[in-house]
Amino acid sequence: MRDESLILEMMLDHTPSTFVLGPLAGLELSRFVPNPPPVYILDQLVAEMHPAWLEQIQNNCTNCEQRTLLVQGGEQFKSLNQLEKIYQWLSEQALTRDGTIVAIGGGTVLDLVGLAASTWRRGVNFVSIPTTLLAMVDASIGGKTALNTAGIKNPVGSFYPARGILADVGFLGTLTCSDWRNGMAELVKTAAIGDAVLFAELHAARKKLNKTLGHSEADQPVPGILGALPWGDWVGRAATVKVNLVNRDFKEKGPRKALNLGHTLGHVLEAHSHQSDKPLSHGQAVAIGMAVVFRIAAERNLCPVPQALEMIQLLEACGLPVTWPAPPVDLLETLLAGDKIVSARSGLSWVLPERIGKIKVDAKVQPAELLRWLEAPEEG
Ligand code: GLY
């Protein structure tokens, strides 16, 4: 393996899972495929933007085109309908229980293909190659798979770790500004829950972040951003925080819940916004969720006010929103009750910051507190 690489080992429910970060990490694929050849399910945009890289990854594979399914990522991809299409294709591939599925793409592709891998033939070997910042620092690590249904985000899924996770920040150069912002929301979150030094570095870099991400068009690439900031270092440190958490608590009984910082409200706003003509991306929704819980924590004297302000400054510097029109209060309550973070025994569980790097899980928050930091509902 190359010197610049970082390798992090996890043992999740007696299953080993290895995170490899480095230039051309995808070339390590064969280490994680016991019975080649694998099948590949990959984001069509990645195939278009990185054909040479794909050719290298699939170097030893005969009939590769037939063994590759191109898909379109995005929240709409995480549906029962798409899962059924994947099953149909796996059946055409005659993928047996000792086979391997390699998923290549962002978080939404990894979530759904991971679910397919965990259920096809009651579970086949799974390898993921995350190609977005969000997927590298969050979605690819820790084995959560999911799809969206019944108007709820991620209610169906499994814990099913990828045997290998092969991350190469070289992919990030072709991301749109919206993808960068989504990834920044999860990177900032991870730093806020587990690495105060990384958070301080991100905050100190906010002028550069703002220059590149603050004002760009959401659907456009961001020239120069890859070389302007230490992405490899940042991704490695965020991945380390997440690896440590999931190693301690794979099934999210305790410490792993910290990773839901900003997500309780974020999921609700995200799902609700998709019924409107102003859909929020996952990162935008999480950013609003984090800004709101930091304000609530500061108001309760749980978290120092200057740290709440730093969080808001950093999110704004990345071009992320920090407030949003509230759904009507009765709808807000209904949506919160439907979220996956609700437990029958203890109700809805909130994650609140005590300070940057220290998080309180299983906190309680009332809708009225949320409404204080959201905008008035929009008319009509
Ligand atoms: N994305 C949150 C978690 O993996 O627990």
Coordinates of C-alpha atoms and ligand atoms in Angstrom, one line a residue:
M1 CA 0.0 0.0 0.0
R2 CA 1.2 3.5 -0.7
D3 CA 2.9 5.6 2.0
E4 CA 0.4 8.4 2.0
S5 CA -2.4 6.1 2.8
L6 CA -4.4 5.8 6.0
I7 CA -5.9 2.4 7.0
L8 CA -8.4 2.2 9.7
E9 CA -9.7 -1.2 10.9
M10 CA -13.1 -1.9 12.4
M11 CA -14.7 -5.0 13.9
L12 CA -18.5 -4.6 13.6
D13 CA -20.6 -7.4 15.0
H14 CA -17.7 -9.8 14.4
T15 CA -17.3 -8.6 10.8
P16 CA -14.1 -6.9 9.8
S17 CA -14.4 -3.7 7.9
T18 CA -11.4 -1.7 6.6
F19 CA -11.3 1.9 5.6
V20 CA -8.5 2.8 3.2
L21 CA -7.8 6.4 2.3
G22 CA -5.2 7.4 -0.2
P23 CA -4.4 8.1 -3.9
L24 CA -5.9 5.3 -6.0
A25 CA -7.2 3.4 -3.0
G26 CA -9.6 1.7 -5.4
L27 CA -6.7 -0.4 -6.7
E28 CA -6.8 -2.3 -3.4
L29 CA -10.1 -3.7 -4.4
S30 CA -8.9 -7.3 -5.1
R31 CA -7.9 -7.6 -1.3
F32 CA -11.6 -7.4 -0.4
V33 CA -13.1 -9.7 -3.1
P34 CA -12.6 -13.3 -2.1
N35 CA -14.4 -14.8 -5.1
P36 CA -13.8 -12.6 -8.2
P37 CA -15.2 -11.3 -10.4
P38 CA -17.5 -8.9 -8.5
V39 CA -20.5 -7.0 -9.9
Y40 CA -20.3 -3.2 -10.0
I41 CA -23.1 -0.8 -9.3
L42 CA -22.0 2.7 -10.0
D43 CA -23.1 6.3 -10.3
Q44 CA -23.4 7.2 -14.0
L45 CA -21.8 10.6 -13.4
V46 CA -18.7 8.9 -11.9
A47 CA -18.5 6.6 -15.0
E48 CA -18.7 9.7 -17.3
M49 CA -16.2 11.8 -15.3
H50 CA -13.6 9.2 -14.4
P51 CA -13.5 6.6 -17.2
A52 CA -9.7 6.1 -17.0
W53 CA -9.9 5.4 -13.3
L54 CA -12.8 3.0 -13.8
E55 CA -10.8 1.1 -16.4
Q56 CA -8.0 0.7 -13.9
I57 CA -10.3 -0.6 -11.1
Q58 CA -11.9 -3.1 -13.5
N59 CA -8.6 -4.1 -15.0
N60 CA -8.8 -7.8 -14.3
C61 CA -12.5 -8.2 -15.1
T62 CA -13.7 -9.9 -18.2
N63 CA -17.1 -8.9 -19.6
C64 CA -17.0 -5.9 -17.4
E65 CA -19.7 -3.9 -19.2
Q66 CA -22.2 -6.7 -18.6
R67 CA -21.2 -6.9 -15.0
T68 CA -21.7 -3.1 -14.4
L69 CA -25.0 -1.4 -13.6
L70 CA -25.1 2.4 -14.0
V71 CA -27.5 4.2 -11.7
Q72 CA -28.4 7.8 -10.9
G73 CA -27.7 8.9 -7.3
G74 CA -29.9 11.2 -5.3
E75 CA -32.5 10.7 -2.6
Q76 CA -35.1 9.6 -5.2
F77 CA -32.7 6.7 -5.9
K78 CA -33.3 5.3 -2.4
S79 CA -36.7 3.8 -3.2
L80 CA -38.3 0.3 -3.1
N81 CA -38.7 0.6 -6.9
Q82 CA -35.0 1.1 -7.5
L83 CA -34.2 -1.8 -5.0
E84 CA -36.4 -4.1 -7.0
K85 CA -34.5 -3.1 -10.2
I86 CA -31.2 -3.9 -8.6
Y87 CA -32.6 -7.3 -7.4
Q88 CA -33.7 -8.0 -11.0
W89 CA -30.3 -7.1 -12.3
L90 CA -28.5 -9.2 -9.7
S91 CA -30.7 -12.1 -10.7
E92 CA -29.7 -11.6 -14.4
Q93 CA -26.1 -11.7 -13.2
A94 CA -26.8 -14.9 -11.3
L95 CA -24.9 -13.4 -8.3
T96 CA -24.6 -16.2 -5.7
R97 CA -24.1 -15.9 -2.0
D98 CA -20.3 -16.0 -2.2
G99 CA -20.3 -13.1 -4.7
T100 CA -19.4 -9.5 -4.2
I101 CA -21.1 -6.3 -5.0
V102 CA -18.9 -3.2 -5.4
A103 CA -20.8 0.1 -5.0
I104 CA -19.2 3.3 -6.4
G105 CA -20.8 6.7 -5.8
G106 CA -22.1 9.0 -3.2
G107 CA -24.0 8.4 0.0
T108 CA -27.4 7.6 -1.6
V109 CA -25.9 5.0 -3.9
L110 CA -24.0 3.4 -1.1
D111 CA -27.1 3.4 1.2
L112 CA -29.3 1.6 -1.3
V113 CA -26.7 -0.8 -2.8
G114 CA -25.6 -1.7 0.7
L115 CA -29.2 -2.6 1.5
A116 CA -29.3 -4.7 -1.7
A117 CA -26.0 -6.4 -0.6
S118 CA -27.3 -7.1 2.9
T119 CA -30.5 -8.8 1.6
W120 CA -29.6 -10.4 -1.7
R121 CA -29.2 -14.2 -1.0
R122 CA -29.4 -13.1 2.7
G123 CA -26.2 -11.1 2.4
V124 CA -23.3 -11.1 0.0
N125 CA -19.9 -9.5 0.3
F126 CA -20.0 -5.8 -0.1
V127 CA -17.3 -3.2 -0.9
S128 CA -17.8 0.5 -1.2
I129 CA -15.9 3.2 -3.1
P130 CA -17.2 6.5 -1.9
T131 CA -16.8 9.3 -4.4
T132 CA -18.2 12.3 -2.5
L133 CA -17.0 14.1 0.6
L134 CA -20.2 13.2 2.4
A135 CA -19.8 9.5 1.6
M136 CA -16.1 9.5 2.5
V137 CA -16.5 11.1 6.0
D138 CA -19.9 9.6 6.9
A139 CA -22.1 7.4 4.7
S140 CA -19.6 4.8 3.8
I141 CA -18.4 4.1 7.3
G142 CA -20.3 2.0 9.9
G143 CA -22.6 -0.1 7.8
K144 CA -25.8 1.8 7.8
T145 CA -27.9 1.0 4.8
A146 CA -31.3 2.5 4.0
L147 CA -34.1 3.5 1.7
N148 CA -36.8 6.2 1.9
T149 CA -40.5 5.2 2.0
A150 CA -43.9 6.2 3.5
G151 CA -42.7 9.9 3.3
I152 CA -40.0 9.1 5.9
K153 CA -36.3 9.3 5.5
N154 CA -34.4 6.0 6.0
P155 CA -37.1 4.0 7.9
V156 CA -36.1 0.8 6.1
G157 CA -32.5 -0.4 6.3
S158 CA -29.9 -2.6 8.0
F159 CA -26.6 -2.6 9.7
Y160 CA -24.3 -4.2 7.2
P161 CA -20.7 -3.1 7.1
A162 CA -18.7 -3.0 3.8
R163 CA -15.8 -5.4 3.9
G164 CA -13.6 -2.7 2.3
I165 CA -14.2 1.1 2.0
L166 CA -11.8 2.6 -0.5
A167 CA -11.6 6.4 -0.5
D168 CA -9.6 8.6 -2.8
V169 CA -10.0 12.4 -2.5
G170 CA -8.9 12.7 -6.1
F171 CA -12.6 12.1 -6.9
L172 CA -13.7 15.3 -5.2
G173 CA -12.3 17.6 -7.9
T174 CA -15.4 17.0 -10.1
L175 CA -18.0 17.5 -7.4
T176 CA -20.6 20.3 -7.7
C177 CA -20.8 23.0 -5.2
S178 CA -23.9 21.5 -3.7
D179 CA -22.0 18.2 -3.2
W180 CA -19.2 20.0 -1.5
R181 CA -21.6 21.8 0.8
N182 CA -23.4 18.6 1.7
G183 CA -20.0 17.0 2.6
M184 CA -19.0 20.0 4.6
A185 CA -22.1 19.7 6.8
E186 CA -21.1 16.2 7.7
L187 CA -17.4 17.1 8.1
V188 CA -18.2 20.0 10.4
K189 CA -20.6 17.7 12.3
T190 CA -18.0 15.0 12.8
A191 CA -15.4 17.6 14.0
A192 CA -17.9 19.1 16.4
I193 CA -18.7 15.8 18.0
G194 CA -15.2 14.3 18.3
D195 CA -12.3 16.5 17.2
A196 CA -12.2 20.0 18.6
V197 CA -8.8 20.7 17.0
L198 CA -10.2 19.8 13.5
F199 CA -13.2 22.0 14.2
A200 CA -10.9 24.9 15.1
E201 CA -8.9 24.3 11.8
L202 CA -12.1 24.3 9.8
H203 CA -13.2 27.5 11.5
A204 CA -9.8 29.1 10.9
A205 CA -10.1 28.1 7.2
R206 CA -13.6 29.7 6.9
K207 CA -12.4 32.6 4.6
K208 CA -11.0 30.1 2.1
L209 CA -14.1 28.0 2.4
N210 CA -16.2 31.0 1.8
K211 CA -14.2 32.1 -1.2
T212 CA -14.7 28.8 -2.9
L213 CA -18.1 27.6 -1.6
G214 CA -19.8 30.7 -0.2
H215 CA -21.2 32.1 -3.4
S216 CA -20.9 29.5 -6.1
E217 CA -23.8 28.1 -8.1
A218 CA -25.0 24.9 -6.5
D219 CA -24.9 22.8 -9.6
Q220 CA -21.5 24.0 -10.8
P221 CA -18.1 22.6 -10.1
V222 CA -15.8 24.5 -7.7
P223 CA -12.5 25.2 -9.5
G224 CA -9.4 25.2 -7.4
I225 CA -11.0 24.0 -4.2
L226 CA -9.2 20.6 -4.2
G227 CA -5.8 22.1 -4.1
A228 CA -6.7 25.0 -1.8
L229 CA -7.3 23.1 1.3
P230 CA -6.0 19.9 3.0
W231 CA -8.8 17.5 2.1
G232 CA -6.9 14.3 2.5
D233 CA -5.9 15.3 6.1
W234 CA -9.4 16.5 7.0
V235 CA -11.2 13.4 5.5
G236 CA -8.7 11.1 7.4
R237 CA -9.3 12.8 10.7
A238 CA -13.1 12.8 10.3
A239 CA -13.1 9.2 9.3
T240 CA -11.0 8.4 12.4
V241 CA -13.7 10.0 14.7
K242 CA -16.4 8.0 13.0
V243 CA -14.5 4.7 13.0
N244 CA -13.8 5.1 16.7
L245 CA -17.5 5.7 17.4
V246 CA -18.9 2.8 15.4
N247 CA -16.2 0.5 16.7
R248 CA -17.5 1.3 20.2
D249 CA -21.2 1.2 19.4
F250 CA -22.0 -0.4 16.0
K251 CA -25.8 -0.7 16.6
E252 CA -26.3 2.8 17.9
K253 CA -27.3 2.0 21.4
G254 CA -25.3 4.9 22.9
P255 CA -22.2 6.8 21.8
R256 CA -22.9 6.4 18.0
K257 CA -26.0 8.5 18.5
A258 CA -23.7 11.5 18.6
L259 CA -23.5 11.2 14.8
N260 CA -27.1 12.2 14.7
L261 CA -26.2 15.8 15.7
G262 CA -28.4 18.1 13.6
H263 CA -30.2 15.1 12.0
T264 CA -33.3 14.9 14.2
L265 CA -34.7 18.2 13.0
G266 CA -32.7 17.9 9.7
H267 CA -34.5 14.7 8.6
V268 CA -37.9 16.3 9.3
L269 CA -37.2 19.5 7.4
E270 CA -35.6 17.5 4.5
A271 CA -38.6 15.2 4.1
H272 CA -41.1 18.1 4.5
S273 CA -39.2 20.3 2.0
H274 CA -39.4 17.5 -0.6
Q275 CA -43.2 18.1 -0.8
S276 CA -42.5 21.7 -1.7
D277 CA -40.8 23.5 -4.6
K278 CA -37.8 24.4 -2.3
P279 CA -36.3 20.9 -1.6
L280 CA -33.5 21.0 0.9
S281 CA -30.4 18.8 0.3
H282 CA -29.3 16.5 3.1
G283 CA -26.4 18.7 4.0
Q284 CA -28.5 21.9 4.1
A285 CA -31.1 20.2 6.3
V286 CA -28.3 18.9 8.7
A287 CA -26.8 22.4 8.8
I288 CA -30.1 24.0 9.9
G289 CA -30.5 21.2 12.4
M290 CA -27.1 21.8 13.9
A291 CA -27.5 25.5 14.0
V292 CA -30.8 25.1 15.8
V293 CA -29.5 22.6 18.4
F294 CA -26.4 24.7 19.1
R295 CA -28.6 27.8 19.7
I296 CA -30.9 25.7 22.0
A297 CA -27.9 24.4 23.9
A298 CA -26.4 27.9 24.2
E299 CA -29.7 29.2 25.5
R300 CA -29.9 26.5 28.1
N301 CA -26.3 27.3 29.2
L302 CA -25.3 23.8 28.2
C303 CA -22.9 25.0 25.5
P304 CA -20.8 28.2 25.5
V305 CA -22.4 30.9 23.4
P306 CA -19.2 31.7 21.5
Q307 CA -19.0 28.1 20.3
A308 CA -22.6 28.2 19.0
L309 CA -21.6 31.3 17.1
E310 CA -18.5 29.6 15.7
M311 CA -20.7 26.7 14.4
I312 CA -23.1 29.2 12.8
Q313 CA -20.2 31.2 11.2
L314 CA -18.6 28.1 9.8
L315 CA -21.8 26.7 8.3
E316 CA -22.6 30.1 6.8
A317 CA -19.0 30.4 5.4
C318 CA -19.7 27.2 3.5
G319 CA -22.8 28.6 2.0
L320 CA -25.1 26.4 4.1
P321 CA -28.4 27.7 5.6
V322 CA -28.7 28.1 9.4
T323 CA -32.5 28.6 9.6
W324 CA -35.6 27.8 7.6
P325 CA -39.4 28.3 7.5
A326 CA -40.9 26.0 10.2
P327 CA -43.6 23.5 9.2
P328 CA -46.9 24.3 11.0
V329 CA -46.5 23.1 14.7
D330 CA -48.9 20.2 14.5
L331 CA -47.2 18.9 11.3
L332 CA -43.8 19.4 12.9
E333 CA -44.9 17.2 15.8
T334 CA -46.3 14.5 13.5
L335 CA -43.1 14.5 11.4
L336 CA -40.9 14.3 14.5
A337 CA -42.9 11.4 15.8
G338 CA -42.3 9.5 12.5
D339 CA -38.5 9.9 12.5
K340 CA -36.3 6.9 13.0
I341 CA -34.6 8.4 16.1
V342 CA -37.9 7.9 18.1
S343 CA -37.8 5.0 20.6
A344 CA -41.1 3.6 22.0
R345 CA -39.6 3.6 25.5
S346 CA -38.0 7.0 25.7
G347 CA -39.6 9.0 22.9
L348 CA -37.7 11.3 20.6
S349 CA -34.0 11.4 21.3
W350 CA -32.0 14.6 20.6
V351 CA -28.3 15.2 20.5
L352 CA -27.1 18.4 22.0
P353 CA -23.6 19.9 22.2
E354 CA -22.1 20.6 25.6
R355 CA -19.1 22.1 23.9
I356 CA -17.3 21.5 20.6
G357 CA -16.0 18.0 20.9
K358 CA -18.4 16.9 23.7
I359 CA -21.9 15.8 23.0
K360 CA -24.9 14.9 25.1
V361 CA -27.1 12.1 23.6
D362 CA -30.7 11.2 24.6
A363 CA -31.6 14.8 25.4
K364 CA -35.2 16.2 25.2
V365 CA -36.2 19.2 23.2
Q366 CA -39.7 20.7 22.9
P367 CA -41.2 21.8 19.6
A368 CA -41.6 25.3 21.0
E369 CA -37.8 25.5 21.5
L370 CA -37.2 24.6 17.8
L371 CA -39.8 27.1 16.6
R372 CA -37.9 29.9 18.4
W373 CA -34.9 29.4 16.0
L374 CA -36.9 28.6 12.9
E375 CA -38.6 31.2 10.7
A376 CA -42.4 31.7 10.7
P377 CA -44.1 29.1 8.5
E378 CA -44.6 30.2 4.9
E379 CA -48.2 31.2 3.9
G380 CA -50.3 28.8 1.8
Ligands
GLY1 N1 -24.7 8.8 9.6 C1 -24.8 8.5 11.0 C2 -24.3 7.2 11.4 O1 -23.7 6.5 10.6 O2 -24.6 6.7 12.5

